[in-house]
mmCIF file of N, CA and C in Angstrom:
data_model
loop_
_atom_site.group_PDB
_atom_site.id
_atom_site.type_symbol
_atom_site.label_atom_id
_atom_site.label_comp_id
_atom_site.label_asym_id
_atom_site.label_seq_id
_atom_site.Cartn_x
_atom_site.Cartn_y
_atom_site.Cartn_z
ATOM 1 N N GLN X 1 -16.306 93.664 14.998
ATOM 2 C CA GLN X 1 -16.081 92.338 14.463
ATOM 3 C C GLN X 1 -14.709 91.842 14.889
ATOM 4 N N VAL X 2 -14.625 90.574 15.214
ATOM 5 C CA VAL X 2 -13.381 89.967 15.670
ATOM 6 C C VAL X 2 -12.819 89.083 14.566
ATOM 7 N N GLN X 3 -11.535 89.183 14.366
ATOM 8 C CA GLN X 3 -10.842 88.293 13.429
ATOM 9 C C GLN X 3 -9.831 87.445 14.189
ATOM 10 N N LEU X 4 -9.781 86.184 13.826
ATOM 11 C CA LEU X 4 -8.816 85.256 14.409
ATOM 12 C C LEU X 4 -7.849 84.836 13.305
ATOM 13 N N VAL X 5 -6.579 85.092 13.520
ATOM 14 C CA VAL X 5 -5.555 84.769 12.519
ATOM 15 C C VAL X 5 -4.656 83.681 13.080
ATOM 16 N N GLU X 6 -4.664 82.545 12.403
ATOM 17 C CA GLU X 6 -3.906 81.371 12.849
ATOM 18 C C GLU X 6 -2.602 81.255 12.073
ATOM 19 N N SER X 7 -1.634 80.639 12.705
ATOM 20 C CA SER X 7 -0.369 80.343 12.037
ATOM 21 C C SER X 7 0.281 79.145 12.714
ATOM 22 N N GLY X 8 1.233 78.528 12.008
ATOM 23 C CA GLY X 8 2.030 77.467 12.605
ATOM 24 C C GLY X 8 1.753 76.064 12.129
ATOM 25 N N GLY X 9 0.761 75.875 11.293
ATOM 26 C CA GLY X 9 0.494 74.533 10.795
ATOM 27 C C GLY X 9 1.559 74.105 9.805
ATOM 28 N N GLY X 10 1.472 72.848 9.370
ATOM 29 C CA GLY X 10 2.426 72.346 8.393
ATOM 30 C C GLY X 10 2.521 70.842 8.396
ATOM 31 N N LEU X 11 3.581 70.370 7.781
ATOM 32 C CA LEU X 11 3.842 68.931 7.657
ATOM 33 C C LEU X 11 4.984 68.555 8.591
ATOM 34 N N VAL X 12 4.776 67.494 9.343
ATOM 35 C CA VAL X 12 5.795 67.038 10.290
ATOM 36 C C VAL X 12 5.762 65.517 10.358
ATOM 37 N N GLN X 13 6.897 64.933 10.664
ATOM 38 C CA GLN X 13 6.943 63.476 10.826
ATOM 39 C C GLN X 13 6.401 63.075 12.187
ATOM 40 N N ALA X 14 5.930 61.858 12.262
ATOM 41 C CA ALA X 14 5.451 61.331 13.544
ATOM 42 C C ALA X 14 6.532 61.452 14.600
ATOM 43 N N GLY X 15 6.117 61.886 15.786
ATOM 44 C CA GLY X 15 7.059 62.120 16.864
ATOM 45 C C GLY X 15 7.555 63.540 16.944
ATOM 46 N N GLY X 16 7.283 64.314 15.928
ATOM 47 C CA GLY X 16 7.728 65.699 15.882
ATOM 48 C C GLY X 16 6.807 66.637 16.635
ATOM 49 N N SER X 17 7.118 67.927 16.514
ATOM 50 C CA SER X 17 6.375 68.956 17.232
ATOM 51 C C SER X 17 5.996 70.098 16.303
ATOM 52 N N LEU X 18 4.908 70.746 16.655
ATOM 53 C CA LEU X 18 4.470 71.972 15.996
ATOM 54 C C LEU X 18 3.868 72.881 17.056
ATOM 55 N N ARG X 19 3.906 74.179 16.781
ATOM 56 C CA ARG X 19 3.266 75.152 17.663
ATOM 57 C C ARG X 19 2.340 76.021 16.831
ATOM 58 N N LEU X 20 1.069 75.998 17.220
ATOM 59 C CA LEU X 20 0.072 76.835 16.563
ATOM 60 C C LEU X 20 -0.144 78.106 17.374
ATOM 61 N N SER X 21 -0.398 79.189 16.657
ATOM 62 C CA SER X 21 -0.712 80.461 17.298
ATOM 63 C C SER X 21 -1.997 81.016 16.698
ATOM 64 N N CYS X 22 -2.732 81.754 17.514
ATOM 65 C CA CYS X 22 -3.962 82.383 17.043
ATOM 66 C C CYS X 22 -4.100 83.727 17.738
ATOM 67 N N ALA X 23 -4.094 84.783 16.946
ATOM 68 C CA ALA X 23 -4.216 86.132 17.485
ATOM 69 C C ALA X 23 -5.587 86.702 17.146
ATOM 70 N N ALA X 24 -6.245 87.227 18.152
ATOM 71 C CA ALA X 24 -7.557 87.846 17.970
ATOM 72 C C ALA X 24 -7.394 89.350 17.848
ATOM 73 N N SER X 25 -8.061 89.911 16.862
ATOM 74 C CA SER X 25 -8.025 91.368 16.680
ATOM 75 C C SER X 25 -9.447 91.886 16.487
ATOM 76 N N GLY X 26 -9.603 93.188 16.702
ATOM 77 C CA GLY X 26 -10.925 93.773 16.588
ATOM 78 C C GLY X 26 -11.479 94.108 17.958
ATOM 79 N N SER X 27 -12.799 94.219 18.032
ATOM 80 C CA SER X 27 -13.459 94.580 19.290
ATOM 81 C C SER X 27 -13.602 93.336 20.156
ATOM 82 N N VAL X 28 -12.523 93.035 20.855
ATOM 83 C CA VAL X 28 -12.492 91.825 21.671
ATOM 84 C C VAL X 28 -12.860 92.174 23.110
ATOM 85 N N PHE X 29 -13.932 91.567 23.627
ATOM 86 C CA PHE X 29 -14.331 91.819 25.001
ATOM 87 C C PHE X 29 -15.106 90.624 25.520
ATOM 88 N N SER X 30 -15.230 90.561 26.817
ATOM 89 C CA SER X 30 -15.991 89.487 27.479
ATOM 90 C C SER X 30 -15.608 88.111 26.959
ATOM 91 N N ILE X 31 -14.312 87.879 26.850
ATOM 92 C CA ILE X 31 -13.840 86.572 26.383
ATOM 93 C C ILE X 31 -13.988 85.563 27.507
ATOM 94 N N ASN X 32 -14.650 84.481 27.227
ATOM 95 C CA ASN X 32 -14.784 83.398 28.203
ATOM 96 C C ASN X 32 -13.629 82.415 28.088
ATOM 97 N N ALA X 33 -13.331 82.069 26.841
ATOM 98 C CA ALA X 33 -12.279 81.085 26.617
ATOM 99 C C ALA X 33 -11.785 81.175 25.182
ATOM 100 N N MET X 34 -10.575 80.718 24.984
ATOM 101 C CA MET X 34 -10.023 80.541 23.644
ATOM 102 C C MET X 34 -9.466 79.131 23.563
ATOM 103 N N GLY X 35 -9.459 78.608 22.361
ATOM 104 C CA GLY X 35 -8.966 77.247 22.248
ATOM 105 C C GLY X 35 -8.869 76.765 20.820
ATOM 106 N N TRP X 36 -8.728 75.464 20.691
ATOM 107 C CA TRP X 36 -8.506 74.825 19.399
ATOM 108 C C TRP X 36 -9.429 73.629 19.217
ATOM 109 N N TYR X 37 -9.975 73.546 18.027
ATOM 110 C CA TYR X 37 -10.743 72.406 17.596
ATOM 111 C C TYR X 37 -10.055 71.858 16.349
ATOM 112 N N ARG X 38 -10.402 70.641 15.993
ATOM 113 C CA ARG X 38 -9.861 70.075 14.757
ATOM 114 C C ARG X 38 -10.910 69.241 14.058
ATOM 115 N N GLN X 39 -10.700 69.121 12.745
ATOM 116 C CA GLN X 39 -11.614 68.317 11.943
ATOM 117 C C GLN X 39 -10.813 67.558 10.912
ATOM 118 N N ALA X 40 -10.877 66.249 11.020
ATOM 119 C CA ALA X 40 -10.233 65.368 10.049
ATOM 120 C C ALA X 40 -11.236 65.027 8.953
ATOM 121 N N PRO X 41 -10.757 64.627 7.792
ATOM 122 C CA PRO X 41 -11.669 64.297 6.682
ATOM 123 C C PRO X 41 -12.680 63.233 7.085
ATOM 124 N N GLY X 42 -13.939 63.513 6.815
ATOM 125 C CA GLY X 42 -14.999 62.555 7.117
ATOM 126 C C GLY X 42 -15.406 62.481 8.573
ATOM 127 N N LYS X 43 -14.831 63.355 9.395
ATOM 128 C CA LYS X 43 -15.151 63.331 10.819
ATOM 129 C C LYS X 43 -15.720 64.676 11.267
ATOM 130 N N GLN X 44 -16.369 64.646 12.431
ATOM 131 C CA GLN X 44 -16.916 65.878 12.988
ATOM 132 C C GLN X 44 -15.812 66.703 13.635
ATOM 133 N N ARG X 45 -16.063 67.990 13.719
ATOM 134 C CA ARG X 45 -15.126 68.862 14.418
ATOM 135 C C ARG X 45 -15.150 68.508 15.904
ATOM 136 N N GLU X 46 -13.958 68.452 16.501
ATOM 137 C CA GLU X 46 -13.870 68.079 17.909
ATOM 138 C C GLU X 46 -12.969 69.042 18.666
ATOM 139 N N LEU X 47 -13.252 69.164 19.946
ATOM 140 C CA LEU X 47 -12.419 69.985 20.810
ATOM 141 C C LEU X 47 -11.062 69.319 20.994
ATOM 142 N N VAL X 48 -10.013 70.128 20.875
ATOM 143 C CA VAL X 48 -8.659 69.649 21.166
ATOM 144 C C VAL X 48 -8.237 70.142 22.546
ATOM 145 N N ALA X 49 -8.297 71.452 22.737
ATOM 146 C CA ALA X 49 -7.897 72.041 24.012
ATOM 147 C C ALA X 49 -8.441 73.458 24.088
ATOM 148 N N ARG X 50 -8.742 73.882 25.316
ATOM 149 C CA ARG X 50 -9.208 75.242 25.507
ATOM 150 C C ARG X 50 -8.711 75.757 26.833
ATOM 151 N N ILE X 51 -8.651 77.086 26.928
ATOM 152 C CA ILE X 51 -8.220 77.726 28.161
ATOM 153 C C ILE X 51 -9.139 78.903 28.424
ATOM 154 N N THR X 52 -9.621 78.998 29.664
ATOM 155 C CA THR X 52 -10.539 80.069 30.017
ATOM 156 C C THR X 52 -9.774 81.350 30.354
ATOM 157 N N SER X 53 -10.533 82.416 30.527
ATOM 158 C CA SER X 53 -9.919 83.690 30.864
ATOM 159 C C SER X 53 -9.248 83.643 32.235
ATOM 160 N N ARG X 54 -9.644 82.675 33.047
ATOM 161 C CA ARG X 54 -9.035 82.520 34.365
ATOM 162 C C ARG X 54 -7.879 81.528 34.354
ATOM 163 N N GLY X 55 -7.633 80.935 33.196
ATOM 164 C CA GLY X 55 -6.497 80.034 33.080
ATOM 165 C C GLY X 55 -6.803 78.564 33.237
ATOM 166 N N SER X 56 -8.055 78.211 33.418
ATOM 167 C CA SER X 56 -8.414 76.790 33.500
ATOM 168 C C SER X 56 -8.335 76.161 32.116
ATOM 169 N N THR X 57 -7.864 74.929 32.083
ATOM 170 C CA THR X 57 -7.702 74.255 30.800
ATOM 171 C C THR X 57 -8.446 72.935 30.776
ATOM 172 N N ASN X 58 -8.808 72.506 29.599
ATOM 173 C CA ASN X 58 -9.284 71.143 29.420
ATOM 174 C C ASN X 58 -8.855 70.658 28.038
ATOM 175 N N TYR X 59 -8.625 69.346 27.975
ATOM 176 C CA TYR X 59 -8.058 68.720 26.802
ATOM 177 C C TYR X 59 -8.877 67.501 26.389
ATOM 178 N N ALA X 60 -8.831 67.195 25.106
ATOM 179 C CA ALA X 60 -9.348 65.919 24.642
ATOM 180 C C ALA X 60 -8.454 64.811 25.202
ATOM 181 N N ASP X 61 -9.055 63.693 25.526
ATOM 182 C CA ASP X 61 -8.273 62.584 26.093
ATOM 183 C C ASP X 61 -7.137 62.164 25.169
ATOM 184 N N SER X 62 -7.379 62.257 23.878
ATOM 185 C CA SER X 62 -6.397 61.780 22.901
ATOM 186 C C SER X 62 -5.124 62.622 22.856
ATOM 187 N N VAL X 63 -5.162 63.830 23.417
ATOM 188 C CA VAL X 63 -3.985 64.700 23.347
ATOM 189 C C VAL X 63 -3.382 64.994 24.719
ATOM 190 N N LYS X 64 -4.016 64.527 25.773
ATOM 191 C CA LYS X 64 -3.491 64.783 27.111
ATOM 192 C C LYS X 64 -2.067 64.254 27.244
ATOM 193 N N GLY X 65 -1.218 65.079 27.821
ATOM 194 C CA GLY X 65 0.174 64.697 28.001
ATOM 195 C C GLY X 65 1.056 64.997 26.803
ATOM 196 N N ARG X 66 0.451 65.334 25.682
ATOM 197 C CA ARG X 66 1.225 65.634 24.472
ATOM 198 C C ARG X 66 1.058 67.095 24.032
ATOM 199 N N PHE X 67 -0.129 67.630 24.210
ATOM 200 C CA PHE X 67 -0.426 68.996 23.776
ATOM 201 C C PHE X 67 -0.566 69.907 24.996
ATOM 202 N N THR X 68 -0.179 71.162 24.813
ATOM 203 C CA THR X 68 -0.332 72.157 25.866
ATOM 204 C C THR X 68 -0.913 73.436 25.273
ATOM 205 N N VAL X 69 -2.003 73.891 25.864
ATOM 206 C CA VAL X 69 -2.626 75.142 25.443
ATOM 207 C C VAL X 69 -2.214 76.241 26.424
ATOM 208 N N SER X 70 -1.918 77.408 25.879
ATOM 209 C CA SER X 70 -1.552 78.546 26.723
ATOM 210 C C SER X 70 -2.095 79.817 26.098
ATOM 211 N N ARG X 71 -2.024 80.876 26.858
ATOM 212 C CA ARG X 71 -2.685 82.092 26.402
ATOM 213 C C ARG X 71 -1.945 83.315 26.918
ATOM 214 N N ASP X 72 -1.883 84.334 26.073
ATOM 215 C CA ASP X 72 -1.360 85.641 26.459
ATOM 216 C C ASP X 72 -2.541 86.596 26.423
ATOM 217 N N ASN X 73 -3.103 86.884 27.584
ATOM 218 C CA ASN X 73 -4.304 87.715 27.640
ATOM 219 C C ASN X 73 -4.051 89.125 27.120
ATOM 220 N N ALA X 74 -2.866 89.639 27.368
ATOM 221 C CA ALA X 74 -2.554 91.004 26.936
ATOM 222 C C ALA X 74 -2.551 91.119 25.411
ATOM 223 N N LYS X 75 -2.204 90.020 24.760
ATOM 224 C CA LYS X 75 -2.137 90.013 23.292
ATOM 225 C C LYS X 75 -3.339 89.330 22.665
ATOM 226 N N ASN X 76 -4.268 88.856 23.496
ATOM 227 C CA ASN X 76 -5.430 88.104 22.984
ATOM 228 C C ASN X 76 -4.980 87.009 22.022
ATOM 229 N N THR X 77 -3.980 86.280 22.446
ATOM 230 C CA THR X 77 -3.396 85.237 21.621
ATOM 231 C C THR X 77 -3.412 83.916 22.380
ATOM 232 N N VAL X 78 -3.748 82.853 21.661
ATOM 233 C CA VAL X 78 -3.734 81.513 22.245
ATOM 234 C C VAL X 78 -2.769 80.656 21.446
ATOM 235 N N TYR X 79 -2.097 79.763 22.149
ATOM 236 C CA TYR X 79 -1.099 78.898 21.535
ATOM 237 C C TYR X 79 -1.456 77.433 21.784
ATOM 238 N N LEU X 80 -0.990 76.589 20.893
ATOM 239 C CA LEU X 80 -1.127 75.160 21.102
ATOM 240 C C LEU X 80 0.216 74.515 20.770
ATOM 241 N N GLN X 81 0.913 74.064 21.795
ATOM 242 C CA GLN X 81 2.164 73.337 21.610
ATOM 243 C C GLN X 81 1.842 71.867 21.463
ATOM 244 N N MET X 82 2.208 71.299 20.334
ATOM 245 C CA MET X 82 1.883 69.910 20.041
ATOM 246 C C MET X 82 3.180 69.109 19.947
ATOM 247 N N ASN X 83 3.341 68.171 20.858
ATOM 248 C CA ASN X 83 4.525 67.307 20.886
ATOM 249 C C ASN X 83 4.115 65.864 20.631
ATOM 250 N N SER X 84 5.089 65.049 20.294
ATOM 251 C CA SER X 84 4.848 63.617 20.061
ATOM 252 C C SER X 84 3.683 63.417 19.112
ATOM 253 N N LEU X 85 3.700 64.126 18.031
ATOM 254 C CA LEU X 85 2.580 64.087 17.086
ATOM 255 C C LEU X 85 2.445 62.713 16.458
ATOM 256 N N LYS X 86 1.198 62.344 16.196
ATOM 257 C CA LYS X 86 0.860 61.057 15.606
ATOM 258 C C LYS X 86 0.104 61.280 14.297
ATOM 259 N N PRO X 87 0.144 60.310 13.403
ATOM 260 C CA PRO X 87 -0.608 60.468 12.148
ATOM 261 C C PRO X 87 -2.084 60.770 12.378
ATOM 262 N N GLU X 88 -2.647 60.239 13.444
ATOM 263 C CA GLU X 88 -4.065 60.489 13.717
ATOM 264 C C GLU X 88 -4.338 61.911 14.187
ATOM 265 N N ASP X 89 -3.296 62.712 14.398
ATOM 266 C CA ASP X 89 -3.479 64.118 14.713
ATOM 267 C C ASP X 89 -3.680 64.954 13.443
ATOM 268 N N THR X 90 -3.524 64.331 12.304
ATOM 269 C CA THR X 90 -3.705 65.033 11.042
ATOM 270 C C THR X 90 -5.129 65.558 10.917
ATOM 271 N N ALA X 91 -5.250 66.857 10.678
ATOM 272 C CA ALA X 91 -6.561 67.505 10.598
ATOM 273 C C ALA X 91 -6.371 68.978 10.275
ATOM 274 N N VAL X 92 -7.484 69.637 10.012
ATOM 275 C CA VAL X 92 -7.491 71.095 9.980
ATOM 276 C C VAL X 92 -7.800 71.569 11.394
ATOM 277 N N TYR X 93 -6.948 72.425 11.898
ATOM 278 C CA TYR X 93 -7.095 72.934 13.262
ATOM 279 C C TYR X 93 -7.685 74.341 13.202
ATOM 280 N N TYR X 94 -8.738 74.542 13.987
ATOM 281 C CA TYR X 94 -9.452 75.807 14.001
ATOM 282 C C TYR X 94 -9.315 76.481 15.361
ATOM 283 N N CYS X 95 -8.987 77.747 15.324
ATOM 284 C CA CYS X 95 -8.973 78.536 16.542
ATOM 285 C C CYS X 95 -10.396 78.957 16.895
ATOM 286 N N ASN X 96 -10.684 78.979 18.172
ATOM 287 C CA ASN X 96 -12.019 79.341 18.645
ATOM 288 C C ASN X 96 -11.921 80.385 19.746
ATOM 289 N N LEU X 97 -12.816 81.339 19.706
ATOM 290 C CA LEU X 97 -12.953 82.321 20.779
ATOM 291 C C LEU X 97 -14.406 82.340 21.206
ATOM 292 N N ASN X 98 -14.650 82.050 22.467
ATOM 293 C CA ASN X 98 -15.994 82.067 23.029
ATOM 294 C C ASN X 98 -16.150 83.318 23.887
ATOM 295 N N TYR X 99 -17.225 84.045 23.654
ATOM 296 C CA TYR X 99 -17.402 85.305 24.375
ATOM 297 C C TYR X 99 -18.846 85.443 24.842
ATOM 298 N N GLY X 100 -19.042 86.393 25.739
ATOM 299 C CA GLY X 100 -20.382 86.687 26.222
ATOM 300 C C GLY X 100 -20.522 86.354 27.690
ATOM 301 N N SER X 101 -21.761 86.147 28.111
ATOM 302 C CA SER X 101 -22.037 85.832 29.499
ATOM 303 C C SER X 101 -22.182 84.324 29.666
ATOM 304 N N THR X 102 -22.354 83.918 30.900
ATOM 305 C CA THR X 102 -22.518 82.481 31.152
ATOM 306 C C THR X 102 -23.852 81.965 30.634
ATOM 307 N N THR X 103 -24.815 82.871 30.456
ATOM 308 C CA THR X 103 -26.127 82.442 29.978
ATOM 309 C C THR X 103 -26.329 82.684 28.491
ATOM 310 N N LEU X 104 -25.536 83.535 27.919
ATOM 311 C CA LEU X 104 -25.663 83.833 26.487
ATOM 312 C C LEU X 104 -24.283 84.072 25.925
ATOM 313 N N SER X 105 -23.803 83.129 25.155
ATOM 314 C CA SER X 105 -22.463 83.258 24.594
ATOM 315 C C SER X 105 -22.477 82.886 23.114
ATOM 316 N N ASP X 106 -21.403 83.254 22.447
ATOM 317 C CA ASP X 106 -21.275 82.953 21.024
ATOM 318 C C ASP X 106 -19.811 82.703 20.713
ATOM 319 N N ASN X 107 -19.550 82.359 19.459
ATOM 320 C CA ASN X 107 -18.203 81.963 19.091
ATOM 321 C C ASN X 107 -17.728 82.666 17.830
ATOM 322 N N TYR X 108 -16.422 82.913 17.793
ATOM 323 C CA TYR X 108 -15.730 83.273 16.565
ATOM 324 C C TYR X 108 -14.794 82.115 16.212
ATOM 325 N N TRP X 109 -14.589 81.959 14.896
ATOM 326 C CA TRP X 109 -13.727 80.878 14.424
ATOM 327 C C TRP X 109 -12.661 81.428 13.487
ATOM 328 N N GLY X 110 -11.481 80.830 13.535
ATOM 329 C CA GLY X 110 -10.458 81.128 12.564
ATOM 330 C C GLY X 110 -10.724 80.386 11.263
ATOM 331 N N GLN X 111 -9.887 80.645 10.282
ATOM 332 C CA GLN X 111 -10.080 80.051 8.958
ATOM 333 C C GLN X 111 -9.555 78.625 8.892
ATOM 334 N N GLY X 112 -8.781 78.234 9.872
ATOM 335 C CA GLY X 112 -8.254 76.865 9.903
ATOM 336 C C GLY X 112 -6.838 76.791 9.364
ATOM 337 N N THR X 113 -6.051 75.919 9.975
ATOM 338 C CA THR X 113 -4.690 75.672 9.499
ATOM 339 C C THR X 113 -4.456 74.162 9.450
ATOM 340 N N GLN X 114 -3.868 73.713 8.362
ATOM 341 C CA GLN X 114 -3.683 72.283 8.152
ATOM 342 C C GLN X 114 -2.473 71.780 8.925
ATOM 343 N N VAL X 115 -2.681 70.687 9.635
ATOM 344 C CA VAL X 115 -1.596 69.957 10.289
ATOM 345 C C VAL X 115 -1.580 68.551 9.708
ATOM 346 N N THR X 116 -0.457 68.162 9.143
ATOM 347 C CA THR X 116 -0.319 66.843 8.556
ATOM 348 C C THR X 116 0.867 66.136 9.196
ATOM 349 N N VAL X 117 0.607 64.956 9.747
ATOM 350 C CA VAL X 117 1.648 64.170 10.402
ATOM 351 C C VAL X 117 1.874 62.911 9.581
ATOM 352 N N SER X 118 3.074 62.773 9.077
ATOM 353 C CA SER X 118 3.398 61.611 8.258
ATOM 354 C C SER X 118 3.982 60.489 9.114
ATOM 355 N N SER X 119 3.709 59.268 8.694
ATOM 356 C CA SER X 119 4.192 58.100 9.464
ATOM 357 C C SER X 119 5.576 57.673 9.010
#
């Protein structure tokens, strides 16, 4: 079983920065990608940023140029550096780990960490 432990959320003023971390522990293998999703009240969970095991990244349009996802493969840890934060970035941020093959994969999720950006 894999556990994802997130840290780094909190309250910040608009224009500020936060860095989220997510460490995976347990029987971690065949990782395809790790990344971050978020869910604001009354909205669906959406992809924020992800990075594959080969280092390819993709971002939601709303965070491009402001957020950076990175990964330490040796530590099975993924980071999300969030700069120039906006009130609309307020949400619960969930760490995601996708594993398996290209034809059959599954996901693990973290418990979520709250990010609140005040105006």
